[in-house]
Amino acid sequence: MKIASVIVDIPTQALDTPYSYAVPDEGVGEEGLAAEVGCAVLVSLGGRKAVGYVVALEEAESSLDEGVDLWGNPLSASKLKMIERVLSKPYFDEEGAACAQFLAERYVAPLSSCVRLFTPPGAVPRVVRGRDGRWRLEEPTVGQVDDRWVTRGPAFEGFEPRKNAVKQQAVLEVLAQGDARIAELSQEFGAVDATLKALAAKEVVRIERRRRMRGMESDGAFKPSQAPELTAGQQQALEVIEAARAAGDGRVVVVDGVTGSGKTEVYLQAIERTLAEGRTAMVLVPEISLTPQTVARFRGRFGDAVAVMHSRMSQGERYDQWDFVKSGAARVVVGARSALFTPLANVGLIVIDEEHEGSYKQDSAPRYTTRDVAAWMMKRTGGALVLGSATPSIEALYGAAKDPLWSQVALPERANGRPLPAVEVVDMAAEFSSGSRSMFSGRLTRALQQELSQGHKVVLLLNQRGFAKFLLCRDCGFVPECPHCATSLTYHEEGSKLVCHHCGYHVGAPPTCPECGSPYLKKFGAGTQRVEADLRALLDGMSGVGPQVPIIRMDADTTKAKGAHQALLEEFGAAEAAVLLGTQMIAKGLDFDDVTLVGVINADTQLHLPDYRAGERTFQLIEQVAGRAGRASLPGRVLVQTYEAGDVAIRAAATYDRALFLKSELPKRKALQYPPYVRMANVLVWGKNEDEVAAEAEALHRALEELVHCEVGERWSVLPASPCVLGKLRNTYRWHIVVKAPAGDDISGPLARLFRTRKPHPAVNAAVDVDPVDLL
Ligand code: ADP
Ligand code: ZN
Ligand code: ZN
């Protein structure tokens, strides 16, 4: 008999541990199916049935000797229940199980949520309670789809259809070119079933079912591309990656290359070499830049060996791509962060493009950091991790500077030799004091007129991360800050107060500017629709521009529908003079030759977010969006409107001077105890009842203080429980408690011990966000 450790897939608040079940040597059920690691199985637990996943198998004797299973649970063989049914082939192997356990520990997450990352999308059975109150097994709704195909049969050569058999002739002509899908033949020639049946009877053709690979056909047409000769910089980057791969100990290479420097070409050639050694590769890109063009670049080089995985695909498409990877036929996976968990075997290289992007952090359990999980994986398999960006995160720069396994290589020039566009800062406070009340400065207005009237394109960015309202003095640019945290205070309509969301400090909103006495204290936060309306009015009245110049708005609203994002970009590409107005999503990946002007309407809104990364994000955003201008022969210019013209993040971005930014930012991070100098965990507490949430947050705060006091002492700090910046979301109240530990410490272990033993509150949820990307 074997003993299986099974993670039961019941969503509960409490962090789960695997349960042990017996597996008879002859297999499970009448068919005697093997319950291998990675299989979905049916088990009973506490009087109900449940689906679970096998994460380990052991011979009964050996584990019984020790009296505990692999996970340290006491065993008692006679009491063990049997696995009742095996529901699937293995979804993952021991390595996947190990990764799920790593995720659960590191991110203090339920094991079931970690294991689920490894299962095929939408295609796992579930146990549900029916109307009659009974549990029953629900088969997956997503599965494979077959198409009927017709191919040439043994009698194809030399077969002469009769002169009047028009359909036969047409079909045979198509077949002379290659196999055909029957659905397509019918579309072209009308019903062909009778024709095909007749031909099949004479063995002229054969009809067969073939699995359709959804997610391939839409962008299946790709042009093969040849690898260009690398520039000297690219060659050097490739060599550093090759050395990292050869070392085989999980090295990390930060490829720090300006926008358009040819990073993607470096990835392509590094992947080519990885494949040549018989290993496989993964490329992760931010969801929004995973466009058909991106995919086409990889398919152009690696053809049908490329699988694609992202959340805008249908479940059927994702299921097929998952299966394609599982079959071993895919050698390269291109996808968003969750593609990391597709069953690609023998991965020798992981590339994370635009590594600095916040979307690489998962915002529900397990709240993993893609970079750190990928690094863990490459250490396990002896591969290499490449982190590419024009604006690497401070964590990546810090890693490259401090960690002996990390290195950094720079590509300071564009591959086509074009200079980066000049960036001008427009001081909006000065504009205001000279009488302008428009959100478009005089300089931006003139630039719009110049470029659009010449038939050029413009990209305008509305920085929307400043969703939290804050006060700003339109005369002197003053923004009220917390005296204890050096972050800006958030304006609360209720009671007209200013609140610090780190420490809870609050104060009444002042009627006039405390700095200069001006009464023009503005509450900030305008939406894209407002800006679009104002811009329309501006362009309509502009000589040489007028109503015929389209404004293409790209934000969360206009890109909801499948393919909408792509359609908007195509519309912009096809237009002559046009403005693309959008939120952060337009900052990356756009590659249009005739964009000559990039305007940032409000560069500083983000600066005032009560978030320690505000400066870093502002710097990155300006550099990224600037990279959209002047990519080809037309020179580009960038106008950055700000009330904080003197802010170092803005000054540094405008001069492409990262060192200047870091020289100011790093000492602040160190003094105020923020990453990369400390590790943080953000303990989130949320629920429908405000008082209960507050009380539970206070109780957790006490428990955390006691935990830290007993287990680690003064080295760690636990900040007071306070409402989150987004204090109420969809009628849920949110509080948090920030825990800080020295950089090298294991912050997860002690927290996991607390959360695995603590009795969950019936109406208030709590979760830990380890290494959070923000504290909002
Ligand atoms: P990045 O990923 O750094 O933004 P890309 O790889 O997209 O840069 O390259 C920018 C442009 O330069 C692309 O059009 C690409 O085809 C071209 N390019 C890249 N490397 C070379 C090269 N070695 N020779 C010629 N063109 C190149
Ligand atoms: Zn003022
Ligand atoms: Zn504070």
PDB file of N, CA and C in Angstrom, residues 155-193:
ATOM      1  N   ALA A 155      -5.421   6.523 -53.357  1.00  0.00           N
ATOM      2  CA  ALA A 155      -5.819   6.577 -54.774  1.00  0.00           C
ATOM      3  C   ALA A 155      -5.875   8.013 -55.305  1.00  0.00           C
ATOM      4  N   PHE A 156      -5.297   8.941 -54.538  1.00  0.00           N
ATOM      5  CA  PHE A 156      -5.389  10.354 -54.927  1.00  0.00           C
ATOM      6  C   PHE A 156      -4.675  10.620 -56.255  1.00  0.00           C
ATOM      7  N   GLU A 157      -3.407  10.144 -56.333  1.00  0.00           N
ATOM      8  CA  GLU A 157      -2.625  10.360 -57.553  1.00  0.00           C
ATOM      9  C   GLU A 157      -3.308   9.642 -58.709  1.00  0.00           C
ATOM     10  N   GLY A 158      -3.461  10.330 -59.793  1.00  0.00           N
ATOM     11  CA  GLY A 158      -3.997   9.696 -60.993  1.00  0.00           C
ATOM     12  C   GLY A 158      -5.509   9.620 -61.039  1.00  0.00           C
ATOM     13  N   PHE A 159      -6.180  10.065 -59.973  1.00  0.00           N
ATOM     14  CA  PHE A 159      -7.644  10.014 -60.030  1.00  0.00           C
ATOM     15  C   PHE A 159      -8.160  11.191 -60.862  1.00  0.00           C
ATOM     16  N   GLU A 160      -9.033  10.866 -61.842  1.00  0.00           N
ATOM     17  CA  GLU A 160      -9.593  11.900 -62.709  1.00  0.00           C
ATOM     18  C   GLU A 160     -11.081  12.043 -62.434  1.00  0.00           C
ATOM     19  N   PRO A 161     -11.501  13.129 -61.831  1.00  0.00           N
ATOM     20  CA  PRO A 161     -12.948  13.293 -61.628  1.00  0.00           C
ATOM     21  C   PRO A 161     -13.654  13.527 -62.961  1.00  0.00           C
ATOM     22  N   ARG A 162     -14.934  13.189 -63.001  1.00  0.00           N
ATOM     23  CA  ARG A 162     -15.694  13.437 -64.225  1.00  0.00           C
ATOM     24  C   ARG A 162     -15.783  14.937 -64.458  1.00  0.00           C
ATOM     25  N   LYS A 163     -15.932  15.298 -65.755  1.00  0.00           N
ATOM     26  CA  LYS A 163     -15.927  16.720 -66.138  1.00  0.00           C
ATOM     27  C   LYS A 163     -17.000  17.538 -65.410  1.00  0.00           C
ATOM     28  N   ASN A 164     -18.187  16.916 -65.210  1.00  0.00           N
ATOM     29  CA  ASN A 164     -19.268  17.684 -64.599  1.00  0.00           C
ATOM     30  C   ASN A 164     -19.277  17.611 -63.066  1.00  0.00           C
ATOM     31  N   ALA A 165     -18.306  16.890 -62.497  1.00  0.00           N
ATOM     32  CA  ALA A 165     -18.232  16.829 -61.026  1.00  0.00           C
ATOM     33  C   ALA A 165     -17.454  18.037 -60.511  1.00  0.00           C
ATOM     34  N   VAL A 166     -18.135  19.186 -60.491  1.00  0.00           N
ATOM     35  CA  VAL A 166     -17.463  20.456 -60.207  1.00  0.00           C
ATOM     36  C   VAL A 166     -16.931  20.503 -58.773  1.00  0.00           C
ATOM     37  N   LYS A 167     -17.750  20.021 -57.839  1.00  0.00           N
ATOM     38  CA  LYS A 167     -17.345  20.075 -56.434  1.00  0.00           C
ATOM     39  C   LYS A 167     -16.137  19.184 -56.185  1.00  0.00           C
ATOM     40  N   GLN A 168     -16.183  17.984 -56.797  1.00  0.00           N
ATOM     41  CA  GLN A 168     -15.044  17.073 -56.641  1.00  0.00           C
ATOM     42  C   GLN A 168     -13.765  17.744 -57.114  1.00  0.00           C
ATOM     43  N   GLN A 169     -13.856  18.376 -58.278  1.00  0.00           N
ATOM     44  CA  GLN A 169     -12.673  19.028 -58.828  1.00  0.00           C
ATOM     45  C   GLN A 169     -12.151  20.111 -57.879  1.00  0.00           C
ATOM     46  N   ALA A 170     -13.098  20.885 -57.364  1.00  0.00           N
ATOM     47  CA  ALA A 170     -12.705  21.988 -56.474  1.00  0.00           C
ATOM     48  C   ALA A 170     -12.008  21.456 -55.228  1.00  0.00           C
ATOM     49  N   VAL A 171     -12.600  20.408 -54.644  1.00  0.00           N
ATOM     50  CA  VAL A 171     -12.030  19.847 -53.425  1.00  0.00           C
ATOM     51  C   VAL A 171     -10.641  19.266 -53.693  1.00  0.00           C
ATOM     52  N   LEU A 172     -10.511  18.562 -54.836  1.00  0.00           N
ATOM     53  CA  LEU A 172      -9.228  17.933 -55.138  1.00  0.00           C
ATOM     54  C   LEU A 172      -8.140  18.981 -55.393  1.00  0.00           C
ATOM     55  N   GLU A 173      -8.570  20.097 -55.970  1.00  0.00           N
ATOM     56  CA  GLU A 173      -7.608  21.177 -56.186  1.00  0.00           C
ATOM     57  C   GLU A 173      -7.051  21.699 -54.866  1.00  0.00           C
ATOM     58  N   VAL A 174      -7.978  21.861 -53.896  1.00  0.00           N
ATOM     59  CA  VAL A 174      -7.533  22.323 -52.583  1.00  0.00           C
ATOM     60  C   VAL A 174      -6.586  21.300 -51.968  1.00  0.00           C
ATOM     61  N   LEU A 175      -6.968  20.022 -52.098  1.00  0.00           N
ATOM     62  CA  LEU A 175      -6.159  18.971 -51.467  1.00  0.00           C
ATOM     63  C   LEU A 175      -4.779  18.850 -52.099  1.00  0.00           C
ATOM     64  N   ALA A 176      -4.681  19.217 -53.366  1.00  0.00           N
ATOM     65  CA  ALA A 176      -3.368  19.158 -54.021  1.00  0.00           C
ATOM     66  C   ALA A 176      -2.389  20.086 -53.302  1.00  0.00           C
ATOM     67  N   GLN A 177      -2.954  21.137 -52.652  1.00  0.00           N
ATOM     68  CA  GLN A 177      -2.105  22.078 -51.906  1.00  0.00           C
ATOM     69  C   GLN A 177      -1.780  21.576 -50.492  1.00  0.00           C
ATOM     70  N   GLY A 178      -2.635  20.704 -49.972  1.00  0.00           N
ATOM     71  CA  GLY A 178      -2.408  20.219 -48.608  1.00  0.00           C
ATOM     72  C   GLY A 178      -3.723  19.849 -47.942  1.00  0.00           C
ATOM     73  N   ASP A 179      -3.637  19.394 -46.699  1.00  0.00           N
ATOM     74  CA  ASP A 179      -4.822  18.964 -45.966  1.00  0.00           C
ATOM     75  C   ASP A 179      -5.781  20.138 -45.769  1.00  0.00           C
ATOM     76  N   ALA A 180      -7.067  19.797 -45.628  1.00  0.00           N
ATOM     77  CA  ALA A 180      -8.051  20.863 -45.467  1.00  0.00           C
ATOM     78  C   ALA A 180      -9.040  20.515 -44.372  1.00  0.00           C
ATOM     79  N   ARG A 181      -9.548  21.561 -43.723  1.00  0.00           N
ATOM     80  CA  ARG A 181     -10.555  21.357 -42.705  1.00  0.00           C
ATOM     81  C   ARG A 181     -11.914  21.339 -43.387  1.00  0.00           C
ATOM     82  N   ILE A 182     -12.745  20.367 -43.048  1.00  0.00           N
ATOM     83  CA  ILE A 182     -14.018  20.214 -43.747  1.00  0.00           C
ATOM     84  C   ILE A 182     -14.904  21.437 -43.549  1.00  0.00           C
ATOM     85  N   ALA A 183     -14.852  22.004 -42.355  1.00  0.00           N
ATOM     86  CA  ALA A 183     -15.662  23.198 -42.097  1.00  0.00           C
ATOM     87  C   ALA A 183     -15.309  24.309 -43.076  1.00  0.00           C
ATOM     88  N   GLU A 184     -14.028  24.428 -43.397  1.00  0.00           N
ATOM     89  CA  GLU A 184     -13.609  25.476 -44.322  1.00  0.00           C
ATOM     90  C   GLU A 184     -14.026  25.179 -45.756  1.00  0.00           C
ATOM     91  N   LEU A 185     -13.944  23.893 -46.116  1.00  0.00           N
ATOM     92  CA  LEU A 185     -14.387  23.513 -47.464  1.00  0.00           C
ATOM     93  C   LEU A 185     -15.870  23.830 -47.641  1.00  0.00           C
ATOM     94  N   SER A 186     -16.665  23.514 -46.616  1.00  0.00           N
ATOM     95  CA  SER A 186     -18.105  23.770 -46.727  1.00  0.00           C
ATOM     96  C   SER A 186     -18.375  25.254 -46.837  1.00  0.00           C
ATOM     97  N   GLN A 187     -17.556  26.024 -46.130  1.00  0.00           N
ATOM     98  CA  GLN A 187     -17.757  27.466 -46.180  1.00  0.00           C
ATOM     99  C   GLN A 187     -17.520  27.977 -47.604  1.00  0.00           C
ATOM    100  N   GLU A 188     -16.536  27.403 -48.254  1.00  0.00           N
ATOM    101  CA  GLU A 188     -16.174  27.890 -49.579  1.00  0.00           C
ATOM    102  C   GLU A 188     -17.069  27.314 -50.670  1.00  0.00           C
ATOM    103  N   PHE A 189     -17.367  26.015 -50.582  1.00  0.00           N
ATOM    104  CA  PHE A 189     -18.065  25.358 -51.707  1.00  0.00           C
ATOM    105  C   PHE A 189     -19.483  24.906 -51.381  1.00  0.00           C
ATOM    106  N   GLY A 190     -20.003  25.234 -50.203  1.00  0.00           N
ATOM    107  CA  GLY A 190     -21.314  24.705 -49.810  1.00  0.00           C
ATOM    108  C   GLY A 190     -21.134  23.295 -49.264  1.00  0.00           C
ATOM    109  N   ALA A 191     -22.234  22.591 -49.045  1.00  0.00           N
ATOM    110  CA  ALA A 191     -22.166  21.261 -48.437  1.00  0.00           C
ATOM    111  C   ALA A 191     -21.260  20.338 -49.249  1.00  0.00           C
ATOM    112  N   VAL A 192     -20.283  19.730 -48.590  1.00  0.00           N
ATOM    113  CA  VAL A 192     -19.350  18.859 -49.312  1.00  0.00           C
ATOM    114  C   VAL A 192     -19.375  17.431 -48.789  1.00  0.00           C
ATOM    115  N   ASP A 193     -20.239  17.162 -47.823  1.00  0.00           N
ATOM    116  CA  ASP A 193     -20.221  15.841 -47.183  1.00  0.00           C
ATOM    117  C   ASP A 193     -20.416  14.695 -48.173  1.00  0.00           C
TER     118      ASP A 193
END
